[in-house]
Structure formats: structure tokens, C-alpha cells
């Protein structure tokens, strides 16, 4: 019968040899409107292992066929055996191709030439490559490259872990006070804040990051880094005591410790109340009570989903400025929130980067609340007005060579004593917070290659100590204490 004799089915006689299978099998054409057969409907006789291998091959060569003709793509899929011409939904190949990088090779060219009936193709030398061999080679190629990627990720993570062993190291404390304490204020006029103050010795150490891993992950995510790169900060030493009593009153270098100046401080974009903990420790060692706020407009690394104003520059900076005003009013209403400080008679306001214009607007809005401003690498825009207060501003190497920004900084400051605009030679944008101390300094300096100005050429501990001393001298002059030293600071400070 015809069913028993393939040669007759092909139109020949019983004695004739059958034509090759490729010539017998017609090209599959799905009827208009017919549904594609889902993968779960594949014949059960095929082993799960083989299906897995062939799917791996599909993932491997899909991007390589990106840009070829539709017929070539269909024929390549048909060569896998399970996916006949017309049975794949449109868009599957294109989606896979976009997600994987394009690659070229003899096997790809062979797959591209493989027909739906032939089950094989030719490589660049013209040799016939069986379908099974092509599938196995592509599966091997996919597995090998995935293994290389996994090895790279593992090596990178291990290297990152080794690099930060023993990091960060707490810098030596400078100033009259060897002990510094900190406490958290959950609601200071509507914002969260961390207070750093001169303290009596003794007690347990406070964490470097108040919220541990949640904060370090948020900081890493800000610059699109994986969380493990900064996870060591969650358990880093701080050199700061957890809520000890404030240092006793007395006399120190020209002012009464009963009237310590209070510095209300605004962080920059992606900052938080903890990012300058080592720097604030140096300021507290010089007699300041530092109140570091965490803004709620969405500019903090920890985020504020309910108030996503950041990016709307004027609305955002005005919102942040009003947060500083509210915090200042809360401090004046309850001075005990600033342990040992005098927020009524000696309250200063300051900030880093985006915190610079925030502090300026707060000072211009309510100048009666503040005695002066301390600005670090302030990102000042032309719409920011100058408050009628003494201002000390210092910029790093990057900002010192941005002409429009320098003009704005000089516009809102007055040269001479007290205050003025200065350039700290060797400081980078990250030197005004703790960034250069988070890992070996050579690594932090190399981040400039990724356009992340984390550390300049100066010693980061020395930068913090110098900035703290100059802030102290500026505050002394404003408050009428001391002999006015600091109006012309020594190098590495240069007039802007």
C-alpha cells in the first residue's frame, strides 16, 4: 500500500529508492487565523534534558540572527526540531535579540542557512553541520559565556570585599573635645535629624549609619552600584558615642561653652543626615553642635516617596529651605534639642552642594533666625538671593573652574572678614562629606574616571580638620569672640 511504501507516496515505483526526507516533507504553512501551538503541547516523547539544551541554544543564537531576513529566522528556528515554521509568535525573536548582544560565528551562519526540512546547515567552509551538532555547540557556547559572567561577578564581589576590609578608618579627632556624641530627633519641625555635639567621655559607640543596611543600599542605588559595594558602612565604626551627656560648661579659646554655636546643616542631592558623620565629628570637636537634617522632598538617598519634588529645582529647593526654617524654629522653641548649644543666640545655617542654595534661601527668608551661613561646594543658581548675613563659602577643585557658578558664589559672599569665598586646593566634591574615607583612597580617586568626584588629591582627614577649624574661626568672629583670626586663611585655601 501507499502507507507501507514511502517511495510510492512520493510518486515512484516500488523498486525505486526514496528521495531524501527534505524533498518529501512540504514546508509548513499555518492556516490564516490558526493559533500557535504552546510550548507545553510539545510531544512528551522528547526528554526534558533535550528540550532544555535546545532552549539554551535558542537563547544563544536568537540575538545572532537579529537583523536577518524573516525567512532565515524561521528556518533557523525550524532547525531546532520543535519550533516549526510559523509556530513562534511574532516578537519572540526580536525581544530575545534586543536583550542579548549580537555575536557572529560559523555556527550562526550555519543556523542561518539551515532549512526547515534539512535539519542541518553549512559553516563558512561549506561543510555540512548536523542539526544536533549545531544545537550542542550553541548550548556549550551559552553555558561557557554564562560561566565566564558568573566568574567575573564572583571575582568582582570578592575583590570589593577584600578592598574594604578594615575600612573606613575613623580619623583622629581634632579640636578641644576628644569625645563627641550623637542623638536622633525623629521630628524636628517636620524633618528627621541627627545631632552631633561635644560630650563627656564614656558609653557605647553609635552606629555610623543610623539605619544600617537600609541606608547603605539606598546610597549605593543612587549611583547605580550594587548594594554590596557599600554594605560595609552599615557596620562601620563611627568614633561617636550614643547619646552621652553634653560636655560641661567652661571657657575654651575665647567663647563660653554655655553658648556653643549650633550649625543647622542641609545635605546635597542623594545625601542624608549620616553621610558627613566623620566631618561633623570634627566640627563638634571644635565646639559646634551640628544638627544634620534629612530632607523630605525626595532629594535624600533614603527617599521620600510621598514628596517627590526633586528635579523641579525651584519647588524642591524652596521646600527644603522651608524645612530648615521649621527646624530652626523648633530648635529655638526647645533649646534642649541641641545639647549644650545655644540655638537662640548663635544659630548658623549651612549645607553642602544642593544644600548650599537651600541654606541661602532659608537665610534670606528668615534672616532673624540665623547669625551666619557656612557653605561647602554650594551649587548656587542665579535665582538664589543673598541673605543679609555673613557668609563663609568654600569650593573644591571642580566647582572652582566652573565660571558661572564661581560668579554666583562670589555674588552672595563678601570678601574680607568675616566670610568670603574660598577655594580649597586639592579637595573634590566628595571631600565635603565622608566619601573619600569609605574605601582605600586610591579607589575613591579613581572613581573620577566614572565622573564621580569622590576624592581629590588632598588627605581627606586633613580636609575635614581644616574645614572645621575655619568654620570655628568664622563663627568666633561673627559672635564677637576671639581675635578675628581666620579672615585670611592659610593655604590650601585660596581666594576664589
Short mmCIF file of N, CA and C in Angstrom, two decimals, residues 207-344:
data_model
loop_
_atom_site.label_atom_id
_atom_site.label_comp_id
_atom_site.label_asym_id
_atom_site.label_seq_id
_atom_site.Cartn_x
_atom_site.Cartn_y
_atom_site.Cartn_z
N UNK A 207 26.10 53.88 65.91
CA UNK A 207 26.36 53.37 64.55
C UNK A 207 26.76 54.51 63.62
N UNK A 208 27.54 54.16 62.60
CA UNK A 208 27.90 55.18 61.61
C UNK A 208 26.67 55.59 60.81
N UNK A 209 25.91 54.61 60.32
CA UNK A 209 24.65 54.88 59.62
C UNK A 209 23.51 54.55 60.57
N UNK A 210 22.65 55.49 60.79
CA UNK A 210 21.59 55.32 61.79
C UNK A 210 20.68 54.15 61.47
N UNK A 211 20.41 53.90 60.18
CA UNK A 211 19.51 52.82 59.78
C UNK A 211 20.25 51.66 59.12
N UNK A 212 21.56 51.61 59.29
CA UNK A 212 22.33 50.47 58.84
C UNK A 212 22.24 50.17 57.37
N UNK A 213 21.95 48.90 57.05
CA UNK A 213 21.99 48.41 55.67
C UNK A 213 20.96 49.11 54.78
N UNK A 214 19.84 49.51 55.34
CA UNK A 214 18.83 50.21 54.53
C UNK A 214 19.42 51.49 53.94
N UNK A 215 20.21 52.20 54.75
CA UNK A 215 20.81 53.44 54.26
C UNK A 215 21.93 53.17 53.27
N UNK A 216 22.79 52.18 53.55
CA UNK A 216 23.90 51.90 52.63
C UNK A 216 23.39 51.42 51.28
N UNK A 217 22.33 50.61 51.27
CA UNK A 217 21.76 50.17 50.00
C UNK A 217 21.19 51.34 49.21
N UNK A 218 20.55 52.27 49.91
CA UNK A 218 19.98 53.43 49.24
C UNK A 218 21.09 54.31 48.66
N UNK A 219 22.20 54.46 49.39
CA UNK A 219 23.31 55.25 48.90
C UNK A 219 23.94 54.63 47.67
N UNK A 220 24.08 53.30 47.67
CA UNK A 220 24.64 52.61 46.50
C UNK A 220 23.70 52.72 45.30
N UNK A 221 22.42 52.56 45.55
CA UNK A 221 21.45 52.64 44.46
C UNK A 221 21.42 53.99 43.79
N UNK A 222 21.77 55.02 44.53
CA UNK A 222 21.76 56.37 43.99
C UNK A 222 22.70 56.50 42.80
N UNK A 223 23.87 55.83 42.86
CA UNK A 223 24.84 55.89 41.77
C UNK A 223 24.84 54.61 40.93
N UNK A 224 23.74 53.84 41.04
CA UNK A 224 23.55 52.63 40.24
C UNK A 224 24.59 51.56 40.55
N UNK A 225 25.08 51.52 41.78
CA UNK A 225 26.01 50.49 42.21
C UNK A 225 25.24 49.38 42.91
N UNK A 226 25.73 48.14 42.85
CA UNK A 226 25.10 47.08 43.65
C UNK A 226 25.30 47.36 45.13
N UNK A 227 24.35 46.94 45.95
CA UNK A 227 24.37 47.27 47.37
C UNK A 227 25.58 46.78 48.12
N UNK A 228 26.17 45.65 47.68
CA UNK A 228 27.29 45.08 48.44
C UNK A 228 28.52 45.98 48.43
N UNK A 229 28.61 46.94 47.50
CA UNK A 229 29.77 47.81 47.45
C UNK A 229 29.84 48.76 48.65
N UNK A 230 28.70 49.05 49.26
CA UNK A 230 28.69 49.95 50.41
C UNK A 230 28.14 49.29 51.67
N UNK A 231 27.89 47.99 51.62
CA UNK A 231 27.28 47.35 52.78
C UNK A 231 28.18 47.38 54.01
N UNK A 232 29.51 47.53 53.81
CA UNK A 232 30.41 47.58 54.97
C UNK A 232 30.16 48.83 55.81
N UNK A 233 29.55 49.87 55.23
CA UNK A 233 29.26 51.08 56.00
C UNK A 233 28.18 50.84 57.05
N UNK A 234 27.35 49.82 56.84
CA UNK A 234 26.27 49.54 57.79
C UNK A 234 26.83 49.12 59.15
N UNK A 235 28.03 48.57 59.17
CA UNK A 235 28.65 48.14 60.44
C UNK A 235 29.96 48.87 60.70
N UNK A 236 30.16 50.00 60.03
CA UNK A 236 31.42 50.74 60.17
C UNK A 236 31.51 51.40 61.54
N UNK A 237 32.73 51.54 62.06
CA UNK A 237 32.90 52.29 63.32
C UNK A 237 32.66 53.78 63.08
N UNK A 238 32.14 54.46 64.07
CA UNK A 238 31.83 55.87 63.91
C UNK A 238 32.75 56.78 64.72
N UNK A 239 33.31 56.26 65.82
CA UNK A 239 34.08 57.13 66.71
C UNK A 239 33.21 58.12 67.46
N UNK A 240 31.90 57.88 67.48
CA UNK A 240 30.92 58.77 68.10
C UNK A 240 30.15 57.98 69.15
N UNK A 241 29.86 58.61 70.27
CA UNK A 241 29.14 57.95 71.37
C UNK A 241 27.63 58.10 71.20
N UNK A 242 26.92 57.10 71.72
CA UNK A 242 25.46 57.09 71.60
C UNK A 242 24.83 57.82 72.78
N UNK A 243 24.35 59.05 72.54
CA UNK A 243 23.61 59.87 73.49
C UNK A 243 24.28 60.01 74.86
N UNK A 244 25.56 60.40 74.90
CA UNK A 244 26.17 60.68 76.20
C UNK A 244 25.75 62.07 76.68
N UNK A 245 25.99 62.41 77.93
CA UNK A 245 25.70 63.79 78.38
C UNK A 245 26.61 64.78 77.69
N UNK A 246 26.14 66.01 77.45
CA UNK A 246 26.99 67.01 76.79
C UNK A 246 28.14 67.42 77.69
N UNK A 247 29.20 67.93 77.08
CA UNK A 247 30.37 68.39 77.83
C UNK A 247 29.97 69.52 78.77
N UNK A 248 30.67 69.59 79.90
CA UNK A 248 30.35 70.61 80.91
C UNK A 248 30.68 72.00 80.41
N UNK A 249 30.03 72.99 81.00
CA UNK A 249 30.30 74.38 80.65
C UNK A 249 31.71 74.77 81.07
N UNK A 250 32.23 75.81 80.52
CA UNK A 250 33.56 76.29 80.85
C UNK A 250 34.01 77.30 79.82
N UNK A 251 35.28 77.58 79.81
CA UNK A 251 35.86 78.51 78.85
C UNK A 251 36.77 77.75 77.90
N UNK A 252 36.74 78.08 76.61
CA UNK A 252 37.61 77.42 75.65
C UNK A 252 37.86 78.34 74.48
N UNK A 253 39.11 78.74 74.32
CA UNK A 253 39.54 79.51 73.14
C UNK A 253 38.62 80.69 72.83
N UNK A 254 38.23 81.45 73.87
CA UNK A 254 37.58 82.72 73.58
C UNK A 254 36.08 82.75 73.68
N UNK A 255 35.38 81.57 73.77
CA UNK A 255 33.94 81.68 73.96
C UNK A 255 33.48 80.77 75.09
N UNK A 256 32.35 81.09 75.65
CA UNK A 256 31.80 80.30 76.74
C UNK A 256 31.17 79.04 76.16
N UNK A 257 31.47 77.90 76.80
CA UNK A 257 30.89 76.65 76.32
C UNK A 257 29.38 76.59 76.58
N UNK A 258 28.90 77.53 77.35
CA UNK A 258 27.45 77.59 77.54
C UNK A 258 26.75 78.21 76.35
N UNK A 259 27.48 78.81 75.45
CA UNK A 259 26.89 79.41 74.25
C UNK A 259 27.55 78.83 73.01
N UNK A 260 27.62 77.54 72.94
CA UNK A 260 28.21 76.90 71.76
C UNK A 260 27.35 77.20 70.54
N UNK A 261 28.00 77.46 69.43
CA UNK A 261 27.20 77.71 68.21
C UNK A 261 26.55 76.44 67.72
N UNK A 262 25.38 76.59 67.15
CA UNK A 262 24.64 75.47 66.58
C UNK A 262 24.62 75.66 65.06
N UNK A 263 25.00 74.61 64.32
CA UNK A 263 25.02 74.65 62.86
C UNK A 263 23.94 73.73 62.32
N UNK A 264 22.90 74.32 61.77
CA UNK A 264 21.82 73.56 61.13
C UNK A 264 22.26 73.27 59.70
N UNK A 265 22.39 71.99 59.34
CA UNK A 265 23.09 71.62 58.11
C UNK A 265 22.18 70.87 57.14
N UNK A 266 22.25 71.26 55.86
CA UNK A 266 21.44 70.68 54.79
C UNK A 266 22.31 69.84 53.85
N UNK A 267 21.93 68.61 53.63
CA UNK A 267 22.71 67.72 52.75
C UNK A 267 22.45 68.02 51.28
N UNK A 268 23.28 67.46 50.41
CA UNK A 268 23.13 67.64 48.98
C UNK A 268 22.22 66.60 48.36
N UNK A 269 22.13 66.62 47.03
CA UNK A 269 21.32 65.64 46.32
C UNK A 269 21.84 64.23 46.62
N UNK A 270 20.93 63.35 47.04
CA UNK A 270 21.31 61.98 47.34
C UNK A 270 22.02 61.82 48.66
N UNK A 271 22.10 62.89 49.44
CA UNK A 271 22.74 62.79 50.75
C UNK A 271 21.76 62.32 51.81
N UNK A 272 22.21 62.36 53.04
CA UNK A 272 21.35 62.04 54.17
C UNK A 272 22.00 62.58 55.44
N UNK A 273 21.39 62.40 56.56
CA UNK A 273 21.88 63.00 57.79
C UNK A 273 23.14 62.32 58.32
N UNK A 274 23.52 61.17 57.74
CA UNK A 274 24.68 60.42 58.23
C UNK A 274 25.93 60.56 57.36
N UNK A 275 25.78 61.00 56.11
CA UNK A 275 26.89 60.93 55.15
C UNK A 275 28.10 61.76 55.53
N UNK A 276 27.93 62.73 56.42
CA UNK A 276 29.04 63.56 56.85
C UNK A 276 29.40 63.33 58.31
N UNK A 277 29.10 62.16 58.84
CA UNK A 277 29.29 61.91 60.28
C UNK A 277 30.72 62.16 60.73
N UNK A 278 31.72 61.71 59.96
CA UNK A 278 33.11 61.95 60.35
C UNK A 278 33.45 63.44 60.31
N UNK A 279 32.94 64.14 59.31
CA UNK A 279 33.17 65.58 59.21
C UNK A 279 32.48 66.31 60.36
N UNK A 280 31.23 65.95 60.65
CA UNK A 280 30.51 66.60 61.75
C UNK A 280 31.19 66.30 63.10
N UNK A 281 31.81 65.16 63.20
CA UNK A 281 32.58 64.84 64.41
C UNK A 281 33.71 65.83 64.61
N UNK A 282 34.37 66.23 63.51
CA UNK A 282 35.44 67.23 63.62
C UNK A 282 34.88 68.60 63.99
N UNK A 283 33.72 68.96 63.43
CA UNK A 283 33.08 70.23 63.79
C UNK A 283 32.70 70.25 65.27
N UNK A 284 32.17 69.13 65.76
CA UNK A 284 31.81 69.06 67.18
C UNK A 284 33.05 69.12 68.06
N UNK A 285 34.16 68.55 67.57
CA UNK A 285 35.41 68.64 68.32
C UNK A 285 35.89 70.06 68.46
N UNK A 286 35.45 70.96 67.57
CA UNK A 286 35.81 72.37 67.63
C UNK A 286 34.76 73.20 68.38
N UNK A 287 33.76 72.54 68.94
CA UNK A 287 32.80 73.25 69.77
C UNK A 287 31.42 73.44 69.18
N UNK A 288 31.20 73.03 67.92
CA UNK A 288 29.88 73.18 67.31
C UNK A 288 28.92 72.09 67.80
N UNK A 289 27.65 72.43 67.83
CA UNK A 289 26.58 71.44 67.89
C UNK A 289 25.99 71.40 66.49
N UNK A 290 26.16 70.29 65.78
CA UNK A 290 25.72 70.17 64.39
C UNK A 290 24.39 69.44 64.35
N UNK A 291 23.40 70.04 63.71
CA UNK A 291 22.08 69.43 63.54
C UNK A 291 21.93 69.13 62.05
N UNK A 292 22.15 67.88 61.69
CA UNK A 292 22.11 67.45 60.29
C UNK A 292 20.72 66.93 59.96
N UNK A 293 20.01 67.63 59.07
CA UNK A 293 18.64 67.24 58.74
C UNK A 293 18.62 66.27 57.56
N UNK A 294 17.51 65.56 57.42
CA UNK A 294 17.28 64.67 56.28
C UNK A 294 16.02 65.15 55.58
N UNK A 295 16.20 65.71 54.38
CA UNK A 295 15.09 66.39 53.71
C UNK A 295 14.02 65.43 53.21
N UNK A 296 12.81 65.94 53.11
CA UNK A 296 11.67 65.12 52.71
C UNK A 296 11.13 65.41 51.33
N UNK A 297 11.92 66.09 50.50
CA UNK A 297 11.43 66.42 49.15
C UNK A 297 11.74 65.33 48.13
N UNK A 298 12.45 64.30 48.53
CA UNK A 298 12.87 63.26 47.60
C UNK A 298 14.32 63.34 47.23
N UNK A 299 15.05 64.35 47.71
CA UNK A 299 16.47 64.50 47.36
C UNK A 299 17.39 63.69 48.26
N UNK A 300 16.87 63.16 49.36
CA UNK A 300 17.69 62.32 50.24
C UNK A 300 17.87 60.94 49.62
N UNK A 301 19.01 60.30 49.88
CA UNK A 301 19.24 58.96 49.33
C UNK A 301 18.21 57.97 49.87
N UNK A 302 17.74 58.20 51.08
CA UNK A 302 16.75 57.31 51.67
C UNK A 302 15.37 57.51 51.06
N UNK A 303 15.18 58.59 50.33
CA UNK A 303 13.95 58.80 49.56
C UNK A 303 12.79 59.30 50.40
N UNK A 304 11.83 59.87 49.74
CA UNK A 304 10.58 60.34 50.36
C UNK A 304 9.48 60.15 49.33
N UNK A 305 8.95 58.91 49.17
CA UNK A 305 8.01 58.61 48.09
C UNK A 305 6.80 59.53 48.05
N UNK A 306 6.36 60.04 49.21
CA UNK A 306 5.17 60.87 49.23
C UNK A 306 5.41 62.31 48.78
N UNK A 307 6.68 62.71 48.67
CA UNK A 307 7.01 64.10 48.32
C UNK A 307 8.10 64.13 47.26
N UNK A 308 7.84 63.59 46.09
CA UNK A 308 8.88 63.51 45.05
C UNK A 308 9.06 64.81 44.28
N UNK A 309 9.56 65.84 44.95
CA UNK A 309 9.70 67.13 44.29
C UNK A 309 11.04 67.30 43.61
N UNK A 310 12.02 66.45 43.95
CA UNK A 310 13.35 66.70 43.42
C UNK A 310 13.33 66.59 41.89
N UNK A 311 14.04 67.49 41.24
CA UNK A 311 14.01 67.59 39.79
C UNK A 311 13.25 68.84 39.37
N UNK A 312 12.29 69.25 40.21
CA UNK A 312 11.61 70.53 39.99
C UNK A 312 12.38 71.55 40.83
N UNK A 313 13.49 72.03 40.29
CA UNK A 313 14.51 72.71 41.09
C UNK A 313 13.99 73.78 42.04
N UNK A 314 13.23 74.70 41.53
CA UNK A 314 12.79 75.81 42.40
C UNK A 314 11.83 75.32 43.47
N UNK A 315 10.87 74.50 43.10
CA UNK A 315 9.93 73.98 44.09
C UNK A 315 10.68 73.15 45.13
N UNK A 316 11.60 72.34 44.68
CA UNK A 316 12.33 71.46 45.59
C UNK A 316 13.18 72.24 46.56
N UNK A 317 13.98 73.19 46.05
CA UNK A 317 14.89 73.92 46.92
C UNK A 317 14.10 74.82 47.87
N UNK A 318 12.98 75.37 47.43
CA UNK A 318 12.15 76.17 48.32
C UNK A 318 11.53 75.30 49.42
N UNK A 319 11.11 74.11 49.05
CA UNK A 319 10.55 73.18 50.04
C UNK A 319 11.61 72.84 51.08
N UNK A 320 12.82 72.53 50.62
CA UNK A 320 13.91 72.22 51.54
C UNK A 320 14.24 73.40 52.45
N UNK A 321 14.23 74.61 51.88
CA UNK A 321 14.52 75.80 52.69
C UNK A 321 13.48 75.99 53.78
N UNK A 322 12.21 75.74 53.46
CA UNK A 322 11.18 75.87 54.48
C UNK A 322 11.33 74.79 55.56
N UNK A 323 11.86 73.62 55.19
CA UNK A 323 12.16 72.61 56.20
C UNK A 323 13.23 73.11 57.17
N UNK A 324 14.25 73.81 56.66
CA UNK A 324 15.27 74.38 57.53
C UNK A 324 14.68 75.44 58.45
N UNK A 325 13.81 76.27 57.91
CA UNK A 325 13.18 77.31 58.73
C UNK A 325 12.36 76.66 59.85
N UNK A 326 11.60 75.63 59.51
CA UNK A 326 10.79 74.94 60.54
C UNK A 326 11.68 74.29 61.60
N UNK A 327 12.79 73.70 61.16
CA UNK A 327 13.72 73.07 62.10
C UNK A 327 14.35 74.12 63.00
N UNK A 328 14.70 75.28 62.43
CA UNK A 328 15.29 76.36 63.23
C UNK A 328 14.31 76.86 64.28
N UNK A 329 13.06 77.01 63.89
CA UNK A 329 12.05 77.46 64.85
C UNK A 329 11.87 76.44 65.96
N UNK A 330 11.91 75.15 65.63
CA UNK A 330 11.77 74.11 66.65
C UNK A 330 12.96 74.13 67.62
N UNK A 331 14.16 74.37 67.11
CA UNK A 331 15.34 74.45 67.97
C UNK A 331 15.26 75.65 68.91
N UNK A 332 14.80 76.76 68.41
CA UNK A 332 14.69 77.95 69.25
C UNK A 332 13.60 77.77 70.30
N UNK A 333 12.55 77.05 69.95
CA UNK A 333 11.46 76.82 70.90
C UNK A 333 11.85 75.81 71.98
N UNK A 334 12.76 74.91 71.64
CA UNK A 334 13.19 73.88 72.61
C UNK A 334 14.70 73.71 72.51
N UNK A 335 15.47 74.59 73.13
CA UNK A 335 16.94 74.56 73.02
C UNK A 335 17.58 73.25 73.47
N UNK A 336 16.90 72.50 74.34
CA UNK A 336 17.49 71.24 74.82
C UNK A 336 17.68 70.22 73.70
N UNK A 337 17.04 70.44 72.56
CA UNK A 337 17.23 69.54 71.43
C UNK A 337 18.65 69.62 70.87
N UNK A 338 19.35 70.71 71.17
CA UNK A 338 20.75 70.88 70.77
C UNK A 338 21.59 70.84 72.05
N UNK A 339 22.00 69.65 72.52
CA UNK A 339 22.64 69.51 73.83
C UNK A 339 23.85 70.42 74.00
N UNK A 340 23.80 71.31 74.98
CA UNK A 340 24.91 72.20 75.28
C UNK A 340 25.03 73.38 74.35
N UNK A 341 24.19 73.49 73.33
CA UNK A 341 24.29 74.57 72.36
C UNK A 341 23.35 75.70 72.66
N UNK A 342 23.47 76.76 71.88
CA UNK A 342 22.62 77.94 72.04
C UNK A 342 21.94 78.26 70.71
N UNK A 343 20.85 77.55 70.40
CA UNK A 343 20.19 77.80 69.11
C UNK A 343 19.43 79.11 69.06
N UNK A 344 19.32 79.80 70.18
CA UNK A 344 18.61 81.08 70.19
C UNK A 344 19.53 82.22 69.77
#
